[in-house]
Protein backbone atom coordinates (compact mmCIF):
# COMPACT_ATOMS: atom_id res chain seq x y z
CA UNK A 1 0.00 0.00 0.00
CA UNK A 2 2.48 2.63 -1.08
CA UNK A 3 1.57 6.24 -1.74
CA UNK A 4 1.84 5.84 -5.52
CA UNK A 5 -1.32 3.73 -5.65
CA UNK A 6 -3.59 5.77 -3.36
CA UNK A 7 -4.80 9.33 -2.97
CA UNK A 8 -3.15 11.16 -0.12
CA UNK A 9 -5.08 12.81 2.74
CA UNK A 10 -8.42 11.19 1.81
CA UNK A 11 -9.84 8.14 3.59
CA UNK A 12 -13.27 6.64 4.17
CA UNK A 13 -14.94 5.04 7.16
CA UNK A 14 -18.06 2.88 7.08
CA UNK A 15 -20.69 2.36 9.75
CA UNK A 16 -22.17 -1.00 8.76
CA UNK A 17 -25.59 -1.53 10.36
CA UNK A 18 -27.16 -4.97 10.70
CA UNK A 19 -30.28 -6.08 12.57
CA UNK A 20 -29.95 -9.30 14.58
CA UNK A 21 -33.68 -9.70 15.20
CA UNK A 22 -33.36 -8.01 18.58
CA UNK A 23 -30.67 -5.34 18.39
CA UNK A 24 -29.14 -2.99 15.89
CA UNK A 25 -25.46 -3.86 15.53
CA UNK A 26 -22.42 -2.52 13.71
CA UNK A 27 -19.21 -4.07 12.43
CA UNK A 28 -16.06 -3.22 14.37
CA UNK A 29 -12.43 -4.12 13.64
CA UNK A 30 -9.83 -4.92 16.32
CA UNK A 31 -6.24 -4.18 15.32
CA UNK A 32 -3.63 -6.84 16.03
CA UNK A 33 -1.60 -6.46 19.25
CA UNK A 34 -2.85 -2.93 19.98
CA UNK A 35 -6.18 -3.15 21.80
CA UNK A 36 -7.44 -0.58 19.32
CA UNK A 37 -10.95 -0.84 17.87
CA UNK A 38 -12.09 0.93 14.73
CA UNK A 39 -14.72 1.15 12.03
CA UNK A 40 -13.98 -0.59 8.73
CA UNK A 41 -12.28 1.93 6.48
CA UNK A 42 -9.67 2.39 3.83
CA UNK A 43 -8.18 4.49 1.08
CA UNK A 44 -9.03 5.44 -2.50
CA UNK A 45 -6.94 4.36 -5.46
CA UNK A 46 -5.86 6.96 -8.02
CA UNK A 47 -7.98 5.35 -10.74
CA UNK A 48 -11.00 4.60 -8.54
CA UNK A 49 -14.24 6.41 -7.78
CA UNK A 50 -14.80 7.10 -4.08
CA UNK A 51 -18.03 5.08 -3.98
CA UNK A 52 -16.32 2.17 -5.71
CA UNK A 53 -13.52 2.24 -3.13
CA UNK A 54 -16.05 2.02 -0.29
CA UNK A 55 -17.92 -0.84 -1.99
CA UNK A 56 -14.63 -2.65 -2.57
CA UNK A 57 -13.70 -2.30 1.08
CA UNK A 58 -17.10 -3.46 2.30
CA UNK A 59 -17.07 -6.49 0.04
CA UNK A 60 -13.70 -7.47 1.53
CA UNK A 61 -15.14 -7.11 5.07
CA UNK A 62 -18.63 -8.62 4.50
CA UNK A 63 -18.44 -10.74 1.33
CA UNK A 64 -21.44 -8.86 -0.08
CA UNK A 65 -22.07 -6.94 -3.30
CA UNK A 66 -24.86 -4.43 -3.93
CA UNK A 67 -24.81 -3.04 -0.40
CA UNK A 68 -27.06 -0.06 0.35
CA UNK A 69 -24.74 2.90 1.02
CA UNK A 70 -25.36 6.46 2.09
CA UNK A 71 -22.62 9.08 2.30
CA UNK A 72 -23.51 11.22 5.31
CA UNK A 73 -20.63 13.42 6.48
CA UNK A 74 -16.97 14.38 6.09
CA UNK A 75 -14.82 14.38 9.23
CA UNK A 76 -11.91 16.78 9.02
CA UNK A 77 -11.25 18.15 12.49
CA UNK A 78 -7.63 18.94 13.25
CA UNK A 79 -8.06 17.05 16.53
CA UNK A 80 -8.49 13.75 14.67
CA UNK A 81 -4.91 13.99 13.42
CA UNK A 82 -3.02 11.55 15.64
CA UNK A 83 -0.22 9.96 13.60
CA UNK A 84 1.03 8.03 16.62
CA UNK A 85 -2.01 5.76 16.38
CA UNK A 86 -1.23 4.60 12.85
CA UNK A 87 2.42 4.27 13.82
CA UNK A 88 1.39 1.99 16.71
CA UNK A 89 -0.73 -0.16 14.38
CA UNK A 90 2.07 -0.52 11.84
CA UNK A 91 4.70 -1.42 14.44
CA UNK A 92 2.37 -3.93 16.13
CA UNK A 93 2.10 -5.71 12.79
CA UNK A 94 5.85 -5.61 12.15
CA UNK A 95 5.34 -3.28 9.22
CA UNK A 96 8.16 -0.93 8.32
CA UNK A 97 7.19 2.71 7.93
CA UNK A 98 9.61 3.04 5.03
CA UNK A 99 7.52 3.91 2.00
CA UNK A 100 4.40 4.27 4.17
CA UNK A 101 5.09 7.67 5.71
CA UNK A 102 2.04 9.04 3.86
CA UNK A 103 -0.13 7.02 6.28
CA UNK A 104 1.10 9.28 9.09
CA UNK A 105 -0.19 12.41 7.33
CA UNK A 106 -3.43 14.15 8.22
CA UNK A 107 -6.53 12.57 6.66
CA UNK A 108 -10.04 13.81 6.03
CA UNK A 109 -12.46 10.90 6.21
CA UNK A 110 -15.64 10.67 4.13
CA UNK A 111 -18.14 8.66 6.15
CA UNK A 112 -20.80 6.26 4.88
CA UNK A 113 -23.40 4.12 6.53
CA UNK A 114 -24.34 0.76 5.06
CA UNK A 115 -27.51 -1.25 5.66
CA UNK A 116 -27.26 -5.00 5.23
CA UNK A 117 -29.03 -8.20 6.15
CA UNK A 118 -27.25 -9.44 9.27
CA UNK A 119 -27.68 -13.10 8.29
CA UNK A 120 -25.93 -12.68 4.93
CA UNK A 121 -22.61 -11.36 6.25
CA UNK A 122 -19.38 -13.26 6.75
CA UNK A 123 -17.30 -10.73 8.76
CA UNK A 124 -13.68 -10.88 7.57
CA UNK A 125 -10.78 -8.97 9.19
CA UNK A 126 -8.10 -7.28 7.11
CA UNK A 127 -4.36 -8.02 7.21
CA UNK A 128 -3.74 -5.70 10.18
CA UNK A 129 -6.66 -6.95 12.29
CA UNK A 130 -7.40 -9.88 14.55
CA UNK A 131 -11.15 -9.67 14.20
CA UNK A 132 -14.12 -8.09 12.45
CA UNK A 133 -17.21 -8.65 14.59
CA UNK A 134 -20.73 -7.42 15.25
CA UNK A 135 -21.26 -5.27 18.34
CA UNK A 136 -24.59 -4.04 19.68
CA UNK A 137 -24.82 -0.25 19.84
CA UNK A 138 -25.06 -0.35 23.64
CA UNK A 139 -22.05 -2.67 23.91
CA UNK A 140 -19.48 -0.92 21.74
CA UNK A 141 -15.82 -0.97 22.80
CA UNK A 142 -13.92 2.30 23.03
CA UNK A 143 -13.20 3.31 19.45
CA UNK A 144 -10.04 5.02 18.25
CA UNK A 145 -9.78 8.59 16.95
CA UNK A 146 -13.23 10.13 16.36
CA UNK A 147 -14.91 6.87 15.35
CA UNK A 148 -17.43 7.11 18.22
CA UNK A 149 -18.50 10.49 16.83
CA UNK A 150 -18.83 8.93 13.39
CA UNK A 151 -21.10 6.20 14.80
CA UNK A 152 -23.27 8.75 16.61
CA UNK A 153 -23.60 10.90 13.49
CA UNK A 154 -24.48 7.84 11.40
CA UNK A 155 -27.17 6.76 13.86
CA UNK A 156 -28.70 10.24 13.93
CA UNK A 157 -28.71 10.36 10.12
CA UNK A 158 -30.30 6.91 10.01
CA UNK A 159 -33.06 8.10 12.35
CA UNK A 160 -33.61 11.27 10.35
CA UNK A 161 -33.91 9.22 7.14
CA UNK A 162 -36.12 6.52 8.61
CA UNK A 163 -39.41 7.66 7.10
CA UNK A 164 -38.01 9.24 3.95
CA UNK A 165 -35.87 6.29 2.90
CA UNK A 166 -37.66 3.42 4.66
CA UNK A 167 -34.32 1.98 5.63
CA UNK A 168 -35.85 -1.09 7.27
CA UNK A 169 -36.08 -2.73 3.87
CA UNK A 170 -32.33 -3.12 3.76
CA UNK A 171 -32.09 -4.68 7.21
CA UNK A 172 -34.75 -7.38 6.73
CA UNK A 173 -35.14 -10.45 4.53
CA UNK A 174 -37.37 -10.19 1.47
CA UNK A 175 -40.42 -11.41 3.41
CA UNK A 176 -41.01 -10.25 6.96
CA UNK A 177 -43.76 -9.84 9.54
CA UNK A 178 -45.14 -6.54 10.77
CA UNK A 179 -43.63 -7.34 14.16
CA UNK A 180 -40.15 -7.74 12.62
CA UNK A 181 -40.49 -4.42 10.82
CA UNK A 182 -41.56 -2.73 14.04
CA UNK A 183 -38.57 -4.26 15.84
CA UNK A 184 -36.23 -2.69 13.27
CA UNK A 185 -37.80 0.72 13.82
CA UNK A 186 -37.60 0.33 17.59
CA UNK A 187 -33.94 -0.72 17.42
CA UNK A 188 -33.05 2.32 15.32
CA UNK A 189 -35.08 4.80 17.35
CA UNK A 190 -34.13 3.29 20.69
CA UNK A 191 -37.70 3.33 21.96
CA UNK A 192 -40.82 1.17 22.08
CA UNK A 193 -43.65 1.94 19.63
CA UNK A 194 -47.36 1.32 20.05
CA UNK A 195 -48.21 -1.68 17.88
CA UNK A 196 -51.53 -0.42 16.52
CA UNK A 197 -50.28 3.10 15.83
CA UNK A 198 -47.17 1.79 14.08
CA UNK A 199 -49.14 -0.65 11.93
CA UNK A 200 -51.67 1.99 10.83
CA UNK A 201 -48.92 4.44 9.97
CA UNK A 202 -46.90 1.94 7.93
CA UNK A 203 -49.92 0.59 6.06
CA UNK A 204 -51.06 4.13 5.25
CA UNK A 205 -47.82 4.71 3.34
CA UNK A 206 -48.85 2.17 0.69
CA UNK A 207 -45.38 0.66 0.35
CA UNK A 208 -46.06 -2.85 1.67
CA UNK A 209 -47.36 -5.85 -0.21
CA UNK A 210 -49.14 -8.47 1.91
CA UNK A 211 -48.52 -12.18 1.32
CA UNK A 212 -49.90 -15.42 2.73
CA UNK A 213 -49.78 -16.00 6.46
CA UNK A 214 -46.69 -17.55 8.00
CA UNK A 215 -47.51 -21.16 8.94
CA UNK A 216 -47.27 -21.77 12.67
CA UNK A 217 -49.65 -24.70 13.21
CA UNK A 218 -52.50 -22.35 14.02
CA UNK A 219 -53.45 -20.52 10.83
CA UNK A 220 -55.78 -18.02 12.51
CA UNK A 221 -52.95 -16.82 14.76
CA UNK A 222 -50.20 -16.81 12.14
CA UNK A 223 -48.97 -13.34 11.16
CA UNK A 224 -49.16 -12.11 7.60
CA UNK A 225 -45.91 -11.78 5.70
CA UNK A 226 -45.04 -8.54 3.93
CA UNK A 227 -42.57 -7.29 1.38
CA UNK A 228 -41.75 -3.80 0.18
CA UNK A 229 -43.35 -2.80 -3.11
CA UNK A 230 -40.15 -1.12 -4.30
CA UNK A 231 -36.68 -0.09 -3.14
CA UNK A 232 -35.48 3.44 -2.81
GROMACS .gro file of C-alpha atoms in nm:
model
  232
    1UNK     CA    1   0.000   0.000   0.000
    2UNK     CA    2   0.248   0.263  -0.108
    3UNK     CA    3   0.157   0.624  -0.174
    4UNK     CA    4   0.184   0.584  -0.552
    5UNK     CA    5  -0.132   0.373  -0.565
    6UNK     CA    6  -0.359   0.577  -0.336
    7UNK     CA    7  -0.480   0.933  -0.297
    8UNK     CA    8  -0.315   1.116  -0.012
    9UNK     CA    9  -0.508   1.281   0.274
   10UNK     CA   10  -0.842   1.119   0.181
   11UNK     CA   11  -0.984   0.814   0.359
   12UNK     CA   12  -1.327   0.664   0.417
   13UNK     CA   13  -1.494   0.504   0.716
   14UNK     CA   14  -1.806   0.288   0.708
   15UNK     CA   15  -2.069   0.236   0.975
   16UNK     CA   16  -2.217  -0.100   0.876
   17UNK     CA   17  -2.559  -0.153   1.036
   18UNK     CA   18  -2.716  -0.497   1.070
   19UNK     CA   19  -3.028  -0.608   1.257
   20UNK     CA   20  -2.995  -0.930   1.458
   21UNK     CA   21  -3.368  -0.970   1.520
   22UNK     CA   22  -3.336  -0.801   1.858
   23UNK     CA   23  -3.067  -0.534   1.839
   24UNK     CA   24  -2.914  -0.299   1.589
   25UNK     CA   25  -2.546  -0.386   1.553
   26UNK     CA   26  -2.242  -0.252   1.371
   27UNK     CA   27  -1.921  -0.407   1.243
   28UNK     CA   28  -1.606  -0.322   1.437
   29UNK     CA   29  -1.243  -0.412   1.364
   30UNK     CA   30  -0.983  -0.492   1.632
   31UNK     CA   31  -0.624  -0.418   1.532
   32UNK     CA   32  -0.363  -0.684   1.603
   33UNK     CA   33  -0.160  -0.646   1.925
   34UNK     CA   34  -0.285  -0.293   1.998
   35UNK     CA   35  -0.618  -0.315   2.180
   36UNK     CA   36  -0.744  -0.058   1.932
   37UNK     CA   37  -1.095  -0.084   1.787
   38UNK     CA   38  -1.209   0.093   1.473
   39UNK     CA   39  -1.472   0.115   1.203
   40UNK     CA   40  -1.398  -0.059   0.873
   41UNK     CA   41  -1.228   0.193   0.648
   42UNK     CA   42  -0.967   0.239   0.383
   43UNK     CA   43  -0.818   0.449   0.108
   44UNK     CA   44  -0.903   0.544  -0.250
   45UNK     CA   45  -0.694   0.436  -0.546
   46UNK     CA   46  -0.586   0.696  -0.802
   47UNK     CA   47  -0.798   0.535  -1.074
   48UNK     CA   48  -1.100   0.460  -0.854
   49UNK     CA   49  -1.424   0.641  -0.778
   50UNK     CA   50  -1.480   0.710  -0.408
   51UNK     CA   51  -1.803   0.508  -0.398
   52UNK     CA   52  -1.632   0.217  -0.571
   53UNK     CA   53  -1.352   0.224  -0.313
   54UNK     CA   54  -1.605   0.202  -0.029
   55UNK     CA   55  -1.792  -0.084  -0.199
   56UNK     CA   56  -1.463  -0.265  -0.257
   57UNK     CA   57  -1.370  -0.230   0.108
   58UNK     CA   58  -1.710  -0.346   0.230
   59UNK     CA   59  -1.707  -0.649   0.004
   60UNK     CA   60  -1.370  -0.747   0.153
   61UNK     CA   61  -1.514  -0.711   0.507
   62UNK     CA   62  -1.863  -0.862   0.450
   63UNK     CA   63  -1.844  -1.074   0.133
   64UNK     CA   64  -2.144  -0.886  -0.008
   65UNK     CA   65  -2.207  -0.694  -0.330
   66UNK     CA   66  -2.486  -0.443  -0.393
   67UNK     CA   67  -2.481  -0.304  -0.040
   68UNK     CA   68  -2.706  -0.006   0.035
   69UNK     CA   69  -2.474   0.290   0.102
   70UNK     CA   70  -2.536   0.646   0.209
   71UNK     CA   71  -2.262   0.908   0.230
   72UNK     CA   72  -2.351   1.122   0.531
   73UNK     CA   73  -2.063   1.342   0.648
   74UNK     CA   74  -1.697   1.438   0.609
   75UNK     CA   75  -1.482   1.438   0.923
   76UNK     CA   76  -1.191   1.678   0.902
   77UNK     CA   77  -1.125   1.815   1.249
   78UNK     CA   78  -0.763   1.894   1.325
   79UNK     CA   79  -0.806   1.705   1.653
   80UNK     CA   80  -0.849   1.375   1.467
   81UNK     CA   81  -0.491   1.399   1.342
   82UNK     CA   82  -0.302   1.155   1.564
   83UNK     CA   83  -0.022   0.996   1.360
   84UNK     CA   84   0.103   0.803   1.662
   85UNK     CA   85  -0.201   0.576   1.638
   86UNK     CA   86  -0.123   0.460   1.285
   87UNK     CA   87   0.242   0.427   1.382
   88UNK     CA   88   0.139   0.199   1.671
   89UNK     CA   89  -0.073  -0.016   1.438
   90UNK     CA   90   0.207  -0.052   1.184
   91UNK     CA   91   0.470  -0.142   1.444
   92UNK     CA   92   0.237  -0.393   1.613
   93UNK     CA   93   0.210  -0.571   1.279
   94UNK     CA   94   0.585  -0.561   1.215
   95UNK     CA   95   0.534  -0.328   0.922
   96UNK     CA   96   0.816  -0.093   0.832
   97UNK     CA   97   0.719   0.271   0.793
   98UNK     CA   98   0.961   0.304   0.503
   99UNK     CA   99   0.752   0.391   0.200
  100UNK     CA  100   0.440   0.427   0.417
  101UNK     CA  101   0.509   0.767   0.571
  102UNK     CA  102   0.204   0.904   0.386
  103UNK     CA  103  -0.013   0.702   0.628
  104UNK     CA  104   0.110   0.928   0.909
  105UNK     CA  105  -0.019   1.241   0.733
  106UNK     CA  106  -0.343   1.415   0.822
  107UNK     CA  107  -0.653   1.257   0.666
  108UNK     CA  108  -1.004   1.381   0.603
  109UNK     CA  109  -1.246   1.090   0.621
  110UNK     CA  110  -1.564   1.067   0.413
  111UNK     CA  111  -1.814   0.866   0.615
  112UNK     CA  112  -2.080   0.626   0.488
  113UNK     CA  113  -2.340   0.412   0.653
  114UNK     CA  114  -2.434   0.076   0.506
  115UNK     CA  115  -2.751  -0.125   0.566
  116UNK     CA  116  -2.726  -0.500   0.523
  117UNK     CA  117  -2.903  -0.820   0.615
  118UNK     CA  118  -2.725  -0.944   0.927
  119UNK     CA  119  -2.768  -1.310   0.829
  120UNK     CA  120  -2.593  -1.268   0.493
  121UNK     CA  121  -2.261  -1.136   0.625
  122UNK     CA  122  -1.938  -1.326   0.675
  123UNK     CA  123  -1.730  -1.073   0.876
  124UNK     CA  124  -1.368  -1.088   0.757
  125UNK     CA  125  -1.078  -0.897   0.919
  126UNK     CA  126  -0.810  -0.728   0.711
  127UNK     CA  127  -0.436  -0.802   0.721
  128UNK     CA  128  -0.374  -0.570   1.018
  129UNK     CA  129  -0.666  -0.695   1.229
  130UNK     CA  130  -0.740  -0.988   1.455
  131UNK     CA  131  -1.115  -0.967   1.420
  132UNK     CA  132  -1.412  -0.809   1.245
  133UNK     CA  133  -1.721  -0.865   1.459
  134UNK     CA  134  -2.073  -0.742   1.525
  135UNK     CA  135  -2.126  -0.527   1.834
  136UNK     CA  136  -2.459  -0.404   1.968
  137UNK     CA  137  -2.482  -0.025   1.984
  138UNK     CA  138  -2.506  -0.035   2.364
  139UNK     CA  139  -2.205  -0.267   2.391
  140UNK     CA  140  -1.948  -0.092   2.174
  141UNK     CA  141  -1.582  -0.097   2.280
  142UNK     CA  142  -1.392   0.230   2.303
  143UNK     CA  143  -1.320   0.331   1.945
  144UNK     CA  144  -1.004   0.502   1.825
  145UNK     CA  145  -0.978   0.859   1.695
  146UNK     CA  146  -1.323   1.013   1.636
  147UNK     CA  147  -1.491   0.687   1.535
  148UNK     CA  148  -1.743   0.711   1.822
  149UNK     CA  149  -1.850   1.049   1.683
  150UNK     CA  150  -1.883   0.893   1.339
  151UNK     CA  151  -2.110   0.620   1.480
  152UNK     CA  152  -2.327   0.875   1.661
  153UNK     CA  153  -2.360   1.090   1.349
  154UNK     CA  154  -2.448   0.784   1.140
  155UNK     CA  155  -2.717   0.676   1.386
  156UNK     CA  156  -2.870   1.024   1.393
  157UNK     CA  157  -2.871   1.036   1.012
  158UNK     CA  158  -3.030   0.691   1.001
  159UNK     CA  159  -3.306   0.810   1.235
  160UNK     CA  160  -3.361   1.127   1.035
  161UNK     CA  161  -3.391   0.922   0.714
  162UNK     CA  162  -3.612   0.652   0.861
  163UNK     CA  163  -3.941   0.766   0.710
  164UNK     CA  164  -3.801   0.924   0.395
  165UNK     CA  165  -3.587   0.629   0.290
  166UNK     CA  166  -3.766   0.342   0.466
  167UNK     CA  167  -3.432   0.198   0.563
  168UNK     CA  168  -3.585  -0.109   0.727
  169UNK     CA  169  -3.608  -0.273   0.387
  170UNK     CA  170  -3.233  -0.312   0.376
  171UNK     CA  171  -3.209  -0.468   0.721
  172UNK     CA  172  -3.475  -0.738   0.673
  173UNK     CA  173  -3.514  -1.045   0.453
  174UNK     CA  174  -3.737  -1.019   0.147
  175UNK     CA  175  -4.042  -1.141   0.341
  176UNK     CA  176  -4.101  -1.025   0.696
  177UNK     CA  177  -4.376  -0.984   0.954
  178UNK     CA  178  -4.514  -0.654   1.077
  179UNK     CA  179  -4.363  -0.734   1.416
  180UNK     CA  180  -4.015  -0.774   1.262
  181UNK     CA  181  -4.049  -0.442   1.082
  182UNK     CA  182  -4.156  -0.273   1.404
  183UNK     CA  183  -3.857  -0.426   1.584
  184UNK     CA  184  -3.623  -0.269   1.327
  185UNK     CA  185  -3.780   0.072   1.382
  186UNK     CA  186  -3.760   0.033   1.759
  187UNK     CA  187  -3.394  -0.072   1.742
  188UNK     CA  188  -3.305   0.232   1.532
  189UNK     CA  189  -3.508   0.480   1.735
  190UNK     CA  190  -3.413   0.329   2.069
  191UNK     CA  191  -3.770   0.333   2.196
  192UNK     CA  192  -4.082   0.117   2.208
  193UNK     CA  193  -4.365   0.194   1.963
  194UNK     CA  194  -4.736   0.132   2.005
  195UNK     CA  195  -4.821  -0.168   1.788
  196UNK     CA  196  -5.153  -0.042   1.652
  197UNK     CA  197  -5.028   0.310   1.583
  198UNK     CA  198  -4.717   0.179   1.408
  199UNK     CA  199  -4.914  -0.065   1.193
  200UNK     CA  200  -5.167   0.199   1.083
  201UNK     CA  201  -4.892   0.444   0.997
  202UNK     CA  202  -4.690   0.194   0.793
  203UNK     CA  203  -4.992   0.059   0.606
  204UNK     CA  204  -5.106   0.413   0.525
  205UNK     CA  205  -4.782   0.471   0.334
  206UNK     CA  206  -4.885   0.217   0.069
  207UNK     CA  207  -4.538   0.066   0.035
  208UNK     CA  208  -4.606  -0.285   0.167
  209UNK     CA  209  -4.736  -0.585  -0.021
  210UNK     CA  210  -4.914  -0.847   0.191
  211UNK     CA  211  -4.852  -1.218   0.132
  212UNK     CA  212  -4.990  -1.542   0.273
  213UNK     CA  213  -4.978  -1.600   0.646
  214UNK     CA  214  -4.669  -1.755   0.800
  215UNK     CA  215  -4.751  -2.116   0.894
  216UNK     CA  216  -4.727  -2.177   1.267
  217UNK     CA  217  -4.965  -2.470   1.321
  218UNK     CA  218  -5.250  -2.235   1.402
  219UNK     CA  219  -5.345  -2.052   1.083
  220UNK     CA  220  -5.578  -1.802   1.251
  221UNK     CA  221  -5.295  -1.682   1.476
  222UNK     CA  222  -5.020  -1.681   1.214
  223UNK     CA  223  -4.897  -1.334   1.116
  224UNK     CA  224  -4.916  -1.211   0.760
  225UNK     CA  225  -4.591  -1.178   0.570
  226UNK     CA  226  -4.504  -0.854   0.393
  227UNK     CA  227  -4.257  -0.729   0.138
  228UNK     CA  228  -4.175  -0.380   0.018
  229UNK     CA  229  -4.335  -0.280  -0.311
  230UNK     CA  230  -4.015  -0.112  -0.430
  231UNK     CA  231  -3.668  -0.009  -0.314
  232UNK     CA  232  -3.548   0.344  -0.281
   0.00000   0.00000   0.00000
